[in-house]
Coordinates of C-alpha atoms in Angstrom, one line a residue:
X78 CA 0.0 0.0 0.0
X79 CA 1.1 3.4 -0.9
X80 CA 1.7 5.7 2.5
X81 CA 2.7 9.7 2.6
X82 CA 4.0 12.0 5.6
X83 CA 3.5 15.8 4.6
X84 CA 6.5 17.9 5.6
X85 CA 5.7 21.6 5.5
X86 CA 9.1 23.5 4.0
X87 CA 10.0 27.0 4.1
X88 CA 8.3 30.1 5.1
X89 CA 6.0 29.4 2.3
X90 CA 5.0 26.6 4.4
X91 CA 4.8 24.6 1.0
X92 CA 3.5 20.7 1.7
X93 CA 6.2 18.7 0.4
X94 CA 5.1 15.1 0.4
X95 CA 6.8 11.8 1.1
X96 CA 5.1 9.0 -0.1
X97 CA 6.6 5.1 -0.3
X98 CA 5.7 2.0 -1.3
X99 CA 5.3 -0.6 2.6
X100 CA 6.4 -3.3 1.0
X101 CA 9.5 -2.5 0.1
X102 CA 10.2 1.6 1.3
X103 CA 11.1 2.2 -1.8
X104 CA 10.2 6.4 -1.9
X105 CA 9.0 9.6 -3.7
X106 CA 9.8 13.4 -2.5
X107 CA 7.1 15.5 -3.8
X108 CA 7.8 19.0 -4.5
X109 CA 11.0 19.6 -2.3
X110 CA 11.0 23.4 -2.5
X111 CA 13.4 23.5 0.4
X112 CA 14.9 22.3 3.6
X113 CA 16.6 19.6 2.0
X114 CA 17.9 18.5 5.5
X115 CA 14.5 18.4 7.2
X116 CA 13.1 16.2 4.2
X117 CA 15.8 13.9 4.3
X118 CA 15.6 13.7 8.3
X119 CA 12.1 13.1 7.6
X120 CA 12.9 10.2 5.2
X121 CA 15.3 8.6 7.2
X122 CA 12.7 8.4 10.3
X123 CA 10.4 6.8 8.7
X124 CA 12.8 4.0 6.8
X125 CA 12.2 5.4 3.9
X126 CA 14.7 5.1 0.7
X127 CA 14.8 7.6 -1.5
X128 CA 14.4 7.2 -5.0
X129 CA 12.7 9.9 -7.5
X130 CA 11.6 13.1 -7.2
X131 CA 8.5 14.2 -8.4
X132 CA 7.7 17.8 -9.6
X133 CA 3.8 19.0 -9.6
X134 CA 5.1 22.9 -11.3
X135 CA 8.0 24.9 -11.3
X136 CA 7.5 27.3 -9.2
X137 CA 10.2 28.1 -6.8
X138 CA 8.4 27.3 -3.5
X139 CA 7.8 23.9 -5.1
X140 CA 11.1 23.3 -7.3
X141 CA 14.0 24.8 -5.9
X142 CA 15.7 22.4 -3.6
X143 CA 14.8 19.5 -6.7
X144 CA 18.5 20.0 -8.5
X145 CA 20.4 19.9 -5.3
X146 CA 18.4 16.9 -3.6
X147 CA 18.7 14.8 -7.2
X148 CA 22.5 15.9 -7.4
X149 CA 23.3 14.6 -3.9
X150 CA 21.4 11.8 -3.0
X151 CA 21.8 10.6 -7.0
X152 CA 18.1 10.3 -8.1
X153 CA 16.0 11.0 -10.8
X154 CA 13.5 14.3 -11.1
X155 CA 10.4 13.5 -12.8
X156 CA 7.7 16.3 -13.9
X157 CA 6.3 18.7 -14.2
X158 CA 5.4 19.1 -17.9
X159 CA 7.2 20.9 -20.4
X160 CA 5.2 23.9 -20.5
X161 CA 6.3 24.8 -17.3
X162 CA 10.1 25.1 -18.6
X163 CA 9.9 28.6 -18.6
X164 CA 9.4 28.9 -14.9
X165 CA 12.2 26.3 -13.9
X166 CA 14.7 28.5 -15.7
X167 CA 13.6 31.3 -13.9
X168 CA 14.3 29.1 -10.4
X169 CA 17.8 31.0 -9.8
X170 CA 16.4 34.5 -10.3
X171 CA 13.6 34.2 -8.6
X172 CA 15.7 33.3 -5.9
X173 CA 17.9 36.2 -5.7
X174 CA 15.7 38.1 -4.0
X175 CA 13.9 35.3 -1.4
X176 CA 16.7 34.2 0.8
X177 CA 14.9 30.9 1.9
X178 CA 15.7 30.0 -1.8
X179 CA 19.2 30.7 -2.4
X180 CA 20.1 27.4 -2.8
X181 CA 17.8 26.8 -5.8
X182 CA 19.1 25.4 -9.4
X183 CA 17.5 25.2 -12.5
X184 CA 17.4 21.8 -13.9
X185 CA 15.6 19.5 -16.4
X186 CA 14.1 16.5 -15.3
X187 CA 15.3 12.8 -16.0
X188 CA 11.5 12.9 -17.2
X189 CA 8.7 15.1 -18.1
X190 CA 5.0 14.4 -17.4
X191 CA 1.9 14.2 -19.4
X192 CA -1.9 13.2 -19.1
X193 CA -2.3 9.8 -18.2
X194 CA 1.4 9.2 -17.7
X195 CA 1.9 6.7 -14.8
X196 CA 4.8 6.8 -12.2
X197 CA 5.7 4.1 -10.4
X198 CA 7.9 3.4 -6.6
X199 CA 8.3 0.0 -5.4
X200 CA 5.4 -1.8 -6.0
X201 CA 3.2 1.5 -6.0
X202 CA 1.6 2.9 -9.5
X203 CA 0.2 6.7 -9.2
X204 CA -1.4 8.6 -12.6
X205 CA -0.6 11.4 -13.7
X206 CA -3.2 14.1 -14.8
X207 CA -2.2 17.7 -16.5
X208 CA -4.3 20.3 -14.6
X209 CA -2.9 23.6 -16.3
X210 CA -4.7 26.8 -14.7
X211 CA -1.9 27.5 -12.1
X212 CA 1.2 26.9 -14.4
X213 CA 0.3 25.7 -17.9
X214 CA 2.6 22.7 -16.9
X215 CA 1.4 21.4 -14.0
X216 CA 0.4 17.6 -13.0
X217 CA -1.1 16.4 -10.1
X218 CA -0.1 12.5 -8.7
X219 CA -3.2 10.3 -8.3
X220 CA -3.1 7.9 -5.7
X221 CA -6.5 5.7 -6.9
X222 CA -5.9 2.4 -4.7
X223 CA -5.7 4.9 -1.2
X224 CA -8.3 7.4 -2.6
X225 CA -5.3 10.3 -2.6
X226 CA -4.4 12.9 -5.1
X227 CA -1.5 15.3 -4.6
X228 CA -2.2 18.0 -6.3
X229 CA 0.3 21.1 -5.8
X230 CA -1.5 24.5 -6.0
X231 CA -4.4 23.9 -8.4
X232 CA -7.1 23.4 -5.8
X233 CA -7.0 24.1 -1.9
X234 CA -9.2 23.7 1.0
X235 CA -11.6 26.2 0.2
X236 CA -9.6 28.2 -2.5
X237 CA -7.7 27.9 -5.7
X238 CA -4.9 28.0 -7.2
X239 CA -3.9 32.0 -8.4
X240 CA -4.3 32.4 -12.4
X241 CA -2.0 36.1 -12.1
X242 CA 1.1 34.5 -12.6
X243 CA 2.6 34.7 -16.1
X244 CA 1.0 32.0 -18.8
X245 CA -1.8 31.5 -15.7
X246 CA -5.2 30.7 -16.9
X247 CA -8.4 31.4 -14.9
X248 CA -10.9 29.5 -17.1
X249 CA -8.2 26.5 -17.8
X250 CA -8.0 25.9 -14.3
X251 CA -11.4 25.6 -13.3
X252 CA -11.8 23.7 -16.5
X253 CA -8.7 21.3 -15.1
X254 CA -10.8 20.8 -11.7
X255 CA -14.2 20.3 -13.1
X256 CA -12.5 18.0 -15.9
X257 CA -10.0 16.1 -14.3
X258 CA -10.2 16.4 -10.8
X259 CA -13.7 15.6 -10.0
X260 CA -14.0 12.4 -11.6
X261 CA -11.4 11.0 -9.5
X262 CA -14.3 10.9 -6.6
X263 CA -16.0 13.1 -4.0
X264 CA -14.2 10.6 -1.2
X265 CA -10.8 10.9 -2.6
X266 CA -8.9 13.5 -0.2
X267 CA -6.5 15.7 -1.9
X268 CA -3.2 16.8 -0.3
X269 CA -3.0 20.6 -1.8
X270 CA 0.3 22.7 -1.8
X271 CA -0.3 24.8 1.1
X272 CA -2.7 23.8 3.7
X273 CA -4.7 21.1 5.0
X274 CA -6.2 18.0 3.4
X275 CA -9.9 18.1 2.5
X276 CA -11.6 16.2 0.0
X277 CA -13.1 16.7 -3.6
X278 CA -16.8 16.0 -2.5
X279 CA -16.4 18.5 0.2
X280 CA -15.1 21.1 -2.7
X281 CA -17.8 20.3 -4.4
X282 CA -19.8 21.3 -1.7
X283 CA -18.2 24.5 -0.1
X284 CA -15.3 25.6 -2.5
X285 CA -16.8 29.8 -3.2
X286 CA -14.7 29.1 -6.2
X287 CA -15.7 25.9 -8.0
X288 CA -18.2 24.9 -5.2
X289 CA -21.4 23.3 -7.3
X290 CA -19.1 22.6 -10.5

């Protein structure tokens, strides 16, 4: 069975996930946008091994510790999809100016993503859906055997992802939600980029934004 452990990085307080496979620890960092040492830490309590890095977008909260982590511990980074090159070769700049980034590399993944893409640690499979709204290259992990979905910052406990950002697209994120999102279930519980857990039936319900969609 697949399990996770959130680990909130950086004054951002971005949810970098660690998920792994029980039979054989065999793991995934999502999004390691910082604190390298605190996700390994994290890791290593847990018996967890190491082995990809997965990459919902590219922005720097989300991306900037990837290069670093996949240079020293000697791992793969997989995602996001190419559309969101752009903003990975932005990572260094970006980080000029935020100091809890400084350490944050451009980089180009062992792999990119696309719709219906699968990735796979020990024995564990997740599928990968494009949601563009947020980024235009941004996938989400779905989890369908533990009724999971990580999906970075396109939908939130009671909020969404912002659309201001360049290539951002208001109407192609609710479109990614409504389209791609939903039919995953109202009981599967979504782990967002910032914030707590909720589910997709209780977004359904409450959500101001896509609430009723």
């Amino acid at each position: 069975m697949l399990k996770y452990h959130i680990v909130p990085v950086t004054p951002f307080v971005q949810n970098c996930s660690i998920v792994w496979c029980d039979q054989t620890q065999a793991g995934a960092v999502i999004d390691p946008g910082g604190e390298l040492p605190k996700i390994e830490a994290a890791a290593q309590e847990l018996g967890v091994r190491l082995e990809q890095i997965w990459i919902t977008h590219g922005h720097v909260d989300h991306a900037a510790g990837a290069a670093k982590m996949s240079r020293e511990l000697d791992i793969p980074i997989y995602g996001p999809q190419e559309e969101d090159l752009f903003w990975i070769e932005k990572l260094k700049d970006r980080a000029i100016s935020m100091p809890a980034f400084r350490e944050a590399e451009p980089f180009i993944p062992a792999r990119w993503l696309h719709d219906l893409d699968q990735v796979h640690i020990g024995q564990e499979t997740l599928e990968v859906r494009h949601c563009p709204g947020h980024t235009p290259g941004h996938v989400v992990f779905h989890a369908k055997e533990i009724r999971r979905a990580f999906v970075g910052d396109v939908l939130f406990a009671g909020s969404i992802g912002r659309t201001d950002f360049p290539r951002g697209n208001y109407d192609q994120l609710i479109s990614s939600i409504v389209e791609r999102l939903w039919p995953m279930g109202d009981d599967t519980v979504f782990i967002p980029g910032h914030g707590p857990e909720s589910s997709f039936g209780q977004e359904r319900q409450t959500n101001p934004f896509v609430g009723g969609t």
